[in-house]
Amino acid sequence: MTATPTETLSVIQAVEAPTDDELNQLDAYWRTANYLAVGMIYLQDNPLLREPLRPEHIKNRLLGHWGSSPGQAFIWTHANRLINKYDLDMIYMSGPGHGAPGARGPVYIDGSYGERYPDKSFDEEGLRRFFKMFSFPGHIGSHCTAEMPGSIHEGGELGYVLSHAAGSVFDNPELITLACVGDGEAETGPLATSWHINKFLNPIKDGAVLPVLHLNGYKIANPTILSRIDHEELENLLRGYGWTPIFVEGSEPMAMHRQMAVAMEQAVVMIQAIRDQARASGEAFRPRWPMIVLRSPKGWTGPESLEGKKIENFWRSHQVPVSDVKTNAEHLQLLETWMRSYRPWELFDDSGAVREEIRCLSPRGEKRMGSNPHTNGGELRRELLFPDLSNYEVPVEIPGTGEMENTFPLGELIRDLIGKNPGRYRLFGPDETASNRLQAVYETTKKAWMAGFLPEDLNGSELSQDGAVVEMLSEHTLVGMMDGYLLTGRNGFFHTYEAFAHVVASMYNQHCKWLEHCEEIAWRAPIGAWNCLISSTVWRQDHNGFTHQDPGFIDLAGNKKGTITRVYLPADANSLLAVSEQALTETSVANLIVSDKQKHLQYLTLDQARRHVAKGAGIWEWACNDNCGTEPDEPDVVLASAGDIPTKECLAAIEILRRKIPFLKIRYVNVVKLFAMADPKNHPHGLSDKDFESLFTPDRPVIFNFHGYPWLIHRLTYNRPNHVNFHVRGYKEQGNINTPLELAICNQIDRFNLVIDVIDRVKCLGSRAAHVKEQMRDEIFRHVAYSHEYGIDAPEINEWRWSLGHSACSIDRKS
């Protein structure tokens, strides 16, 4: 049954306000951070204003976002006090990453920046370099990028801070992630959904997320919705999501410091009380976790107005409040007045270092949010204990004669990965674990669930308060959780239906970009692979129809850096296991694994599959007859495929051709690593030109049956040997509620169209094969008519098996 938080945990705790001396120290730290934020946006020289500002001190391009920076620096400042007071393990995530100056300043003050980048030292020259590098060519971008110590959430794309935060605290019982939610960000769909993370956090085994909803009132040119609804409506909304909001509202700095100090300490005390009760009793419950609502002016402490136009507390302060200071003397003077309002002579000593009495508010060592090891999760990552794949091998005596649900053994593998790596492996998916045939995981763990339980849930719902499977009908939230889990040193696996993988396309893009940045940053340690199983694929949508037919997600991978992205198209279960053995143990890559969940023919033993995956593409000799003479012969045609259904149809076409046109010499090539087709200069999976030519010949026609959109293969092979003779079949946006064969026919990847294509492309055939071609056309009409009359494919299609034997040329399958 649902546990109810005790009165102690549902009431905001009373705490003492800090002393005046503490408040003054907080304000000095905050003023320092604000001064640094302004300096990053504007200055390339004269960092301490030890002489009047001149145009040459100003950057030629003014880039960055001031509007949320002072509010974020305010949050960070008060977090430091509580880390010191309660010895907290805390990290910070900036949802409105466009306010990066507000987070970078404190990381400089606490010394984390200088430790990673010694040239950003505590002196005037180090400060000058620190200012100049921000949003400057050859240096760093304007968000909380991977170069920033303490950052695992850039915030460039809005909406993911709470899901990232939840992932970071899963199985991290002592960690508190302070998640700043921008009020513009709060309007995004992913953020609105991710308020529900509190239904998945277990106060015994997980850490806590402390959201701070930063209401500064405006986006880039408009007011924000949550800032314009009344207090009661906003409070009811947040309480309805299951949070206990604590409000901090105002603009006068010292009064706000007092409010914020009390509010954040109340939140920390509540979190500790929740933990203590749950862990002492051993009984998990879903508390109403605390959160902060910080209502402060946008561009707080900046210029109030400019030439009669409001700036502070208005959208004009969102980016660069005064943009023409290099050419307008009056505006340059306004900038200098603004920066001097922070009283820099009180903040920096004679050498240009931040004064020690200010720096001492920062925690020490790894307690600093800029140096917490969770923000460089690769330092915490441990190698996976990986099970023996032979435990899951599907027996294959004769290729193409037995069937298996390809993804079921993968579920068994993930089950054992979770079991062997407790607290370090999670499975994420949108209500489709069993649908995608991964249900074996429930033998080891269940679905994480902290919301209500009903008696009937005991019979098959697979719910548990300490489960390692996370299901929610929000791909955004799930992938965000996995991102946070990976970035803090653990391992995860996400699965989804193929047509709707596009929902997280931009998240995949952002993670790849993060990894690409990290390749160039020596101190960033490798993290676990981003793994995505794409199932319920385009070619088996006979029940869902056209809306569920879209194999285009894999096209995105071709846009990313080759060292980061991987695409695998295993044709059977053992190939999927061999792919998983490689993909799941790599680091700092993003893997897309395309494998349907329905029953499919099985072709390779596990040993053969491992060799095949290692090569990426190879000849399946048992399907060929270009090697049957006393000496191997050049083929007349090469048939190739990538994907499960395309492989089945390709093999069926080969069988027809070998029976109908026995003198035709055919080579069959299967591609399991998509980027084996790419130039090796562009991707490490790419075959050398010599290997590519040996497989696909220098000059013979190649009929390539592809799982996805056909132009992707042309894109990958445009500069390859023999590309002029490549003819690719793939999905062409044709289909509806079709049988599997009918859908293949609609898109011309079926066996009959492939035979016709071979006849058309092989010059030596011509009219010699006219009768076969006519037979194939008749077969197409017959099978379409059959499906329309009976609603299924004909028995000879559903029951088709490879029937040309173990090997046409008696080769040793163990060779």
PDB file of N, CA, C and O in Angstrom, residues 7 115-116 145 174 199 205 215 230 390 416 443 477 517 576 606 651 657 684 689 757 814:
ATOM      1  N   GLU A   7       4.237  13.344   9.840  1.00  0.00           N
ATOM      2  CA  GLU A   7       4.044  14.793  10.000  1.00  0.00           C
ATOM      3  C   GLU A   7       5.381  15.515   9.986  1.00  0.00           C
ATOM      4  O   GLU A   7       5.519  16.604   9.442  1.00  0.00           O
ATOM      5  N   GLU A 115      42.846  24.358 -11.008  1.00  0.00           N
ATOM      6  CA  GLU A 115      43.478  23.045 -10.899  1.00  0.00           C
ATOM      7  C   GLU A 115      43.436  22.304 -12.236  1.00  0.00           C
ATOM      8  O   GLU A 115      44.381  21.588 -12.575  1.00  0.00           O
ATOM      9  N   ARG A 116      42.347  22.429 -12.972  1.00  0.00           N
ATOM     10  CA  ARG A 116      42.249  21.784 -14.278  1.00  0.00           C
ATOM     11  C   ARG A 116      42.988  22.573 -15.357  1.00  0.00           C
ATOM     12  O   ARG A 116      43.508  21.995 -16.310  1.00  0.00           O
ATOM     13  N   THR A 145      29.679  23.798 -20.580  1.00  0.00           N
ATOM     14  CA  THR A 145      30.207  22.780 -21.482  1.00  0.00           C
ATOM     15  C   THR A 145      31.081  21.781 -20.736  1.00  0.00           C
ATOM     16  O   THR A 145      31.405  21.948 -19.564  1.00  0.00           O
ATOM     17  N   GLU A 174      24.082   8.920  -0.909  1.00  0.00           N
ATOM     18  CA  GLU A 174      24.503  10.111  -0.159  1.00  0.00           C
ATOM     19  C   GLU A 174      24.472  11.383  -0.994  1.00  0.00           C
ATOM     20  O   GLU A 174      24.657  12.476  -0.460  1.00  0.00           O
ATOM     21  N   LYS A 199       8.509  10.002  -8.206  1.00  0.00           N
ATOM     22  CA  LYS A 199       7.827   8.710  -8.092  1.00  0.00           C
ATOM     23  C   LYS A 199       8.791   7.542  -8.289  1.00  0.00           C
ATOM     24  O   LYS A 199       8.383   6.374  -8.202  1.00  0.00           O
ATOM     25  N   LYS A 205      17.852   3.754  -0.969  1.00  0.00           N
ATOM     26  CA  LYS A 205      18.968   3.374  -1.849  1.00  0.00           C
ATOM     27  C   LYS A 205      19.404   4.470  -2.800  1.00  0.00           C
ATOM     28  O   LYS A 205      20.469   4.378  -3.402  1.00  0.00           O
ATOM     29  N   LEU A 215      12.452  31.470 -10.934  1.00  0.00           N
ATOM     30  CA  LEU A 215      11.477  32.354 -11.583  1.00  0.00           C
ATOM     31  C   LEU A 215      12.075  33.748 -11.709  1.00  0.00           C
ATOM     32  O   LEU A 215      11.977  34.561 -10.793  1.00  0.00           O
ATOM     33  N   ASP A 230      -0.599  33.165 -10.439  1.00  0.00           N
ATOM     34  CA  ASP A 230      -0.519  33.649  -9.057  1.00  0.00           C
ATOM     35  C   ASP A 230       0.106  32.594  -8.147  1.00  0.00           C
ATOM     36  O   ASP A 230       0.238  31.421  -8.497  1.00  0.00           O
ATOM     37  N   SER A 390      28.063 -17.714 -23.669  1.00  0.00           N
ATOM     38  CA  SER A 390      27.624 -19.066 -24.028  1.00  0.00           C
ATOM     39  C   SER A 390      26.388 -19.482 -23.234  1.00  0.00           C
ATOM     40  O   SER A 390      25.677 -20.406 -23.639  1.00  0.00           O
ATOM     41  N   ASP A 416      21.367 -10.662 -16.129  1.00  0.00           N
ATOM     42  CA  ASP A 416      22.562 -11.070 -15.401  1.00  0.00           C
ATOM     43  C   ASP A 416      23.553  -9.925 -15.237  1.00  0.00           C
ATOM     44  O   ASP A 416      24.322  -9.894 -14.266  1.00  0.00           O
ATOM     45  N   GLU A 443      13.390 -11.614 -13.511  1.00  0.00           N
ATOM     46  CA  GLU A 443      13.849 -12.710 -12.668  1.00  0.00           C
ATOM     47  C   GLU A 443      14.871 -12.236 -11.644  1.00  0.00           C
ATOM     48  O   GLU A 443      15.091 -12.890 -10.626  1.00  0.00           O
ATOM     49  N   THR A 477      12.298  11.668 -20.474  1.00  0.00           N
ATOM     50  CA  THR A 477      12.682  11.521 -19.076  1.00  0.00           C
ATOM     51  C   THR A 477      13.574  10.302 -18.889  1.00  0.00           C
ATOM     52  O   THR A 477      14.562  10.344 -18.148  1.00  0.00           O
ATOM     53  N   HIS A 517      33.208  16.476 -27.346  1.00  0.00           N
ATOM     54  CA  HIS A 517      33.990  17.453 -26.583  1.00  0.00           C
ATOM     55  C   HIS A 517      34.956  16.747 -25.641  1.00  0.00           C
ATOM     56  O   HIS A 517      36.130  17.132 -25.521  1.00  0.00           O
ATOM     57  N   LEU A 576      23.103 -10.661 -32.286  1.00  0.00           N
ATOM     58  CA  LEU A 576      22.734  -9.622 -31.327  1.00  0.00           C
ATOM     59  C   LEU A 576      23.530  -9.781 -30.034  1.00  0.00           C
ATOM     60  O   LEU A 576      23.997  -8.793 -29.453  1.00  0.00           O
ATOM     61  N   LEU A 606      27.203 -18.873 -32.115  1.00  0.00           N
ATOM     62  CA  LEU A 606      27.776 -17.755 -31.374  1.00  0.00           C
ATOM     63  C   LEU A 606      29.220 -17.497 -31.797  1.00  0.00           C
ATOM     64  O   LEU A 606      29.625 -16.339 -31.954  1.00  0.00           O
ATOM     65  N   LEU A 651      18.117 -13.851 -48.732  1.00  0.00           N
ATOM     66  CA  LEU A 651      18.444 -15.276 -48.815  1.00  0.00           C
ATOM     67  C   LEU A 651      17.380 -16.036 -49.596  1.00  0.00           C
ATOM     68  O   LEU A 651      17.701 -16.956 -50.374  1.00  0.00           O
ATOM     69  N   LEU A 657      16.988 -17.816 -57.192  1.00  0.00           N
ATOM     70  CA  LEU A 657      17.922 -17.646 -58.304  1.00  0.00           C
ATOM     71  C   LEU A 657      18.757 -18.902 -58.530  1.00  0.00           C
ATOM     72  O   LEU A 657      18.989 -19.316 -59.667  1.00  0.00           O
ATOM     73  N   PRO A 684      35.886   4.273 -37.571  1.00  0.00           N
ATOM     74  CA  PRO A 684      36.794   3.158 -37.273  1.00  0.00           C
ATOM     75  C   PRO A 684      36.246   1.800 -37.689  1.00  0.00           C
ATOM     76  O   PRO A 684      37.015   0.851 -37.825  1.00  0.00           O
ATOM     77  N   ASP A 689      39.530   0.055 -48.391  1.00  0.00           N
ATOM     78  CA  ASP A 689      39.084  -0.038 -49.781  1.00  0.00           C
ATOM     79  C   ASP A 689      39.411  -1.398 -50.379  1.00  0.00           C
ATOM     80  O   ASP A 689      38.639  -1.947 -51.176  1.00  0.00           O
ATOM     81  N   ASP A 757      15.361  -7.609 -59.924  1.00  0.00           N
ATOM     82  CA  ASP A 757      16.451  -6.637 -59.964  1.00  0.00           C
ATOM     83  C   ASP A 757      17.744  -7.289 -60.456  1.00  0.00           C
ATOM     84  O   ASP A 757      18.494  -6.706 -61.260  1.00  0.00           O
ATOM     85  N   LYS A 814      33.130 -24.612 -39.126  1.00  0.00           N
ATOM     86  CA  LYS A 814      33.976 -24.199 -38.013  1.00  0.00           C
ATOM     87  C   LYS A 814      35.216 -23.459 -38.491  1.00  0.00           C
ATOM     88  O   LYS A 814      36.012 -23.005 -37.681  1.00  0.00           O
TER      89      LYS A 814
END
